[in-house]
CSV table of C-alpha atoms in Angstrom, one decimal:
chain,number,residue,atom,x,y,z
A,1,MET,CA,12.5,4.6,0.2
A,2,LYS,CA,11.0,8.0,-0.1
A,3,TYR,CA,8.0,7.4,2.0
A,4,LYS,CA,8.6,6.3,5.6
A,5,TYR,CA,4.9,5.6,6.3
A,6,ILE,CA,2.5,4.0,4.0
A,7,LEU,CA,-1.2,4.1,4.7
A,8,PHE,CA,-3.3,1.4,3.2
A,9,ASP,CA,-7.0,1.3,2.5
A,10,LEU,CA,-8.6,-2.1,3.2
A,11,ASP,CA,-11.5,-2.9,0.9
A,12,GLY,CA,-10.6,-3.0,-2.7
A,13,THR,CA,-6.9,-2.4,-2.0
A,14,VAL,CA,-5.7,-5.3,0.5
A,15,THR,CA,-8.7,-7.5,0.2
A,16,ASN,CA,-11.7,-8.1,-2.2
A,17,PRO,CA,-14.8,-7.8,-0.1
A,18,GLU,CA,-17.4,-7.7,-2.9
A,19,GLU,CA,-19.4,-10.8,-1.8
A,20,GLY,CA,-19.7,-10.1,1.8
A,21,ILE,CA,-20.5,-6.3,1.4
A,22,THR,CA,-23.0,-6.6,-1.4
A,23,LYS,CA,-24.9,-9.5,0.1
A,24,SER,CA,-25.0,-7.7,3.5
A,25,PHE,CA,-26.1,-4.4,1.8
A,26,ALA,CA,-28.8,-6.2,-0.1
A,27,TYR,CA,-30.0,-7.8,3.2
A,28,ALA,CA,-30.2,-4.3,4.7
A,29,LEU,CA,-32.0,-2.9,1.8
A,30,GLU,CA,-34.6,-5.7,1.8
A,31,HIS,CA,-35.2,-5.0,5.4
A,32,MET,CA,-36.0,-1.5,4.4
A,33,GLY,CA,-38.4,-2.6,1.7
A,34,ILE,CA,-36.0,-2.5,-1.4
A,35,ARG,CA,-35.2,-5.6,-3.3
A,36,VAL,CA,-32.0,-5.9,-5.2
A,37,GLU,CA,-32.1,-8.2,-8.3
A,38,ASP,CA,-28.6,-7.6,-9.4
A,39,ARG,CA,-25.9,-7.3,-6.7
A,40,THR,CA,-23.3,-6.0,-9.1
A,41,GLU,CA,-25.1,-2.6,-9.0
A,42,LEU,CA,-24.1,-2.5,-5.3
A,43,ARG,CA,-20.3,-2.4,-6.2
A,44,LYS,CA,-20.7,1.3,-5.9
A,45,VAL,CA,-21.2,1.1,-2.1
A,46,ILE,CA,-17.8,-0.5,-1.6
A,47,GLY,CA,-15.6,2.2,-0.2
A,48,PRO,CA,-17.6,5.0,1.2
A,49,PRO,CA,-19.0,4.9,4.8
A,50,LEU,CA,-22.4,3.0,5.0
A,51,LEU,CA,-24.3,6.1,6.2
A,52,GLN,CA,-23.0,8.0,3.2
A,53,SER,CA,-24.1,5.3,0.8
A,54,PHE,CA,-27.6,5.0,2.2
A,55,ASP,CA,-28.0,8.8,2.0
A,56,GLU,CA,-26.5,9.4,-1.3
A,57,PHE,CA,-27.8,6.4,-3.3
A,58,TYR,CA,-31.1,5.7,-1.5
A,59,HIS,CA,-31.9,9.2,0.1
A,60,PHE,CA,-32.6,7.6,3.5
A,61,THR,CA,-33.2,9.9,6.5
A,62,LYS,CA,-30.6,9.7,9.2
A,63,GLU,CA,-32.9,7.4,11.3
A,64,GLN,CA,-33.5,5.2,8.3
A,65,ALA,CA,-29.8,5.1,7.4
A,66,LEU,CA,-28.9,4.1,11.0
A,67,GLU,CA,-31.5,1.4,11.0
A,68,ALA,CA,-30.2,0.0,7.7
A,69,THR,CA,-26.7,0.1,9.0
A,70,ALA,CA,-27.6,-1.8,12.1
A,71,LYS,CA,-29.2,-4.5,9.8
A,72,TYR,CA,-26.2,-4.5,7.5
A,73,ARG,CA,-23.9,-5.2,10.4
A,74,GLU,CA,-26.2,-7.9,11.7
A,75,ARG,CA,-25.4,-10.0,8.7
A,76,TYR,CA,-21.8,-8.6,8.0
A,77,GLY,CA,-20.8,-9.3,11.6
A,78,ASP,CA,-22.0,-12.8,11.4
A,79,ILE,CA,-20.7,-14.1,8.0
A,80,GLY,CA,-20.1,-11.1,5.7
A,81,TRP,CA,-16.7,-10.2,7.0
A,82,ALA,CA,-15.4,-13.7,6.0
A,83,GLU,CA,-16.9,-13.6,2.5
A,84,ASN,CA,-13.5,-11.9,1.5
A,85,GLU,CA,-10.3,-12.7,-0.1
A,86,VAL,CA,-6.8,-11.3,-0.3
A,87,TYR,CA,-5.8,-10.0,-3.7
A,88,ASP,CA,-3.1,-12.2,-5.4
A,89,GLY,CA,0.3,-10.6,-4.7
A,90,VAL,CA,-0.8,-8.4,-1.7
A,91,GLU,CA,0.9,-10.4,1.1
A,92,GLU,CA,4.1,-10.5,-0.8
A,93,MET,CA,3.9,-6.8,-1.4
A,94,LEU,CA,3.3,-6.1,2.3
A,95,LYS,CA,6.2,-8.3,3.3
A,96,ASN,CA,8.6,-6.8,0.9
A,97,LEU,CA,7.7,-3.1,1.9
A,98,SER,CA,7.9,-4.1,5.5
A,99,GLU,CA,11.3,-5.6,5.0
A,100,ALA,CA,12.5,-2.6,3.1
A,101,GLY,CA,11.8,-0.6,6.3
A,102,ALA,CA,8.5,1.1,5.6
A,103,LYS,CA,6.0,1.5,8.4
A,104,LEU,CA,2.7,0.2,7.2
A,105,ILE,CA,-0.6,1.5,8.7
A,106,LEU,CA,-4.1,0.5,7.9
A,107,ALA,CA,-6.4,3.4,7.3
A,108,THR,CA,-9.9,2.3,6.5
A,109,SER,CA,-13.5,3.5,6.7
A,110,LYS,CA,-14.5,0.1,7.8
A,111,PRO,CA,-15.3,-0.1,11.6
A,112,GLU,CA,-12.0,-0.9,13.3
A,113,ARG,CA,-13.2,-4.1,15.0
A,114,TYR,CA,-14.1,-5.6,11.6
A,115,ALA,CA,-10.8,-4.4,10.1
A,116,VAL,CA,-8.8,-5.9,13.0
A,117,ARG,CA,-10.7,-9.3,12.6
A,118,ILE,CA,-10.2,-9.5,8.9
A,119,MET,CA,-6.5,-8.6,8.9
A,120,GLU,CA,-5.9,-11.1,11.8
A,121,HIS,CA,-7.9,-13.8,10.0
A,122,PHE,CA,-5.8,-13.6,6.8
A,123,GLY,CA,-2.6,-13.4,8.8
A,124,LEU,CA,-1.8,-9.8,7.5
A,125,ALA,CA,-1.9,-7.8,10.8
A,126,LYS,CA,1.8,-8.8,11.5
A,127,TYR,CA,2.9,-6.5,8.6
A,128,PHE,CA,1.3,-3.4,10.1
A,129,THR,CA,2.5,-1.0,12.7
A,130,MET,CA,-1.2,-0.2,13.5
A,131,LEU,CA,-4.7,-1.0,12.2
A,132,CYS,CA,-6.9,2.1,12.2
A,133,GLY,CA,-10.5,2.2,11.2
A,134,ALA,CA,-13.8,4.0,11.8
A,135,ASP,CA,-15.6,3.9,15.2
A,136,ASP,CA,-19.1,2.5,15.2
A,137,TYR,CA,-22.0,4.4,14.0
A,138,ALA,CA,-20.0,7.5,12.9
A,139,LYS,CA,-19.8,8.9,16.4
A,140,ASP,CA,-16.4,10.7,16.1
A,141,ARG,CA,-14.5,9.0,13.2
A,142,SER,CA,-16.2,7.7,10.1
A,143,THR,CA,-14.9,9.6,6.9
A,144,LYS,CA,-11.6,8.7,5.3
A,145,GLU,CA,-10.3,12.1,6.3
A,146,GLN,CA,-11.1,11.5,9.9
A,147,VAL,CA,-9.5,8.0,9.8
A,148,VAL,CA,-6.3,9.3,8.2
A,149,ARG,CA,-6.0,12.1,10.8
A,150,TYR,CA,-6.5,9.5,13.5
A,151,ALA,CA,-3.8,7.3,12.0
A,152,ILE,CA,-1.4,10.2,11.7
A,153,GLU,CA,-2.0,11.2,15.4
A,154,GLN,CA,-1.9,7.8,16.9
A,155,ASN,CA,1.5,7.1,15.3
A,156,GLY,CA,3.1,10.5,16.2
A,157,ILE,CA,3.8,11.5,12.7
A,158,THR,CA,4.9,15.1,12.3
A,159,ASP,CA,6.2,15.2,8.8
A,160,ILE,CA,3.4,14.7,6.3
A,161,GLY,CA,5.8,14.5,3.5
A,162,GLU,CA,7.0,11.2,4.8
A,163,VAL,CA,3.5,9.7,4.3
A,164,ILE,CA,1.7,8.2,1.2
A,165,MET,CA,-1.8,6.9,0.9
A,166,VAL,CA,-2.7,3.8,-1.2
A,167,GLY,CA,-6.4,3.2,-2.2
A,168,ASP,CA,-8.7,2.1,-4.8
A,169,ARG,CA,-11.4,4.8,-4.7
A,170,ASN,CA,-11.7,8.7,-5.0
A,171,PHE,CA,-12.8,8.8,-1.3
A,172,ASP,CA,-9.3,7.6,-0.5
A,173,VAL,CA,-7.6,10.3,-2.6
A,174,ILE,CA,-9.9,13.0,-1.4
A,175,GLY,CA,-9.7,12.1,2.3
A,176,ALA,CA,-5.9,11.9,2.3
A,177,ALA,CA,-5.6,15.2,0.4
A,178,ALA,CA,-7.5,16.9,3.0
A,179,VAL,CA,-4.8,16.0,5.5
A,180,GLY,CA,-2.1,17.0,3.0
A,181,ILE,CA,-1.2,13.4,1.9
A,182,LYS,CA,-0.8,12.3,-1.7
A,183,THR,CA,-2.2,9.0,-2.9
A,184,ILE,CA,-1.3,6.1,-5.1
A,185,GLY,CA,-4.3,4.6,-6.8
A,186,VAL,CA,-4.7,0.8,-7.4
A,187,LEU,CA,-6.6,-0.3,-10.4
A,188,TYR,CA,-7.3,-3.8,-9.4
A,189,GLY,CA,-10.0,-2.7,-6.9
A,190,PHE,CA,-13.2,-0.9,-7.4
A,191,GLY,CA,-12.2,2.5,-8.8
A,192,ASP,CA,-11.2,3.1,-12.3
A,193,GLU,CA,-8.4,5.3,-14.0
A,194,GLU,CA,-10.9,8.1,-14.6
A,195,GLU,CA,-12.2,8.2,-11.1
A,196,LEU,CA,-8.9,8.0,-9.5
A,197,SER,CA,-7.1,10.5,-11.8
A,198,ALA,CA,-9.9,13.0,-11.4
A,199,ALA,CA,-9.6,12.9,-7.7
A,200,GLY,CA,-5.9,13.6,-7.9
A,201,ALA,CA,-4.0,10.3,-7.5
A,202,ILE,CA,-0.3,11.0,-8.2
A,203,HIS,CA,0.3,7.5,-9.8
A,204,LEU,CA,-1.8,4.5,-10.7
A,205,VAL,CA,-0.8,0.8,-10.6
A,206,LYS,CA,-2.5,-2.2,-12.0
A,207,THR,CA,-1.0,-4.9,-9.6
A,208,PRO,CA,0.5,-5.2,-6.1
A,209,GLN,CA,3.8,-6.0,-7.7
A,210,GLU,CA,3.7,-2.6,-9.7
A,211,LEU,CA,3.0,-0.8,-6.4
A,212,THR,CA,5.9,-2.5,-4.7
A,213,GLU,CA,8.3,-1.6,-7.6
A,214,TYR,CA,7.1,2.1,-7.7
A,215,LEU,CA,7.5,2.6,-3.9
A,216,LEU,CA,10.8,0.9,-3.7
A,217,SER,CA,12.1,3.0,-6.6
A,218,GLU,CA,11.0,6.2,-4.9
A,219,ARG,CA,14.4,6.9,-3.1
């Protein structure tokens, strides 16, 4: 296998979090006086950090974004995290890659405490060397670039050429590229071919099985 370390995004790559994220985001927006009639319009917030979404899509001030984030986590931390499902074929993919000798590392912009809870809940943590996520409220580690750098440092990786990122949004591709890491884009998540290709993904796959085959063929 060409890549010794495989960094995986969580939302849209390992699990489908749409219900929990969009319901919790709508809950936060309603608290801020904004009612969402169609939750599908909130699919755009799946992937980037919460503060970034509140700023970019709703033009909240920093104080408003922090208030909305707290409200989001009120619901998400209670029930939203469990309104989630593992994509078909993902566990088999993780098992096969792990057995082939790859070291799997989770690198998500989701707060690490939620990421750990989700991965343990679905029995997927056992396939990973480490579960890396953001810290709460963007104190030191919130962007994908910061999380990827953290994952690299914590695992003592010195050769970036041995690392590949796997994600479904342009944020994954751009964040990894800032650290010098290439990305494989998955099309079963929330990003499309145009978004991932424009961001610089080196290869696109439609299913977890395709991803396994591609990675195992890279020798």
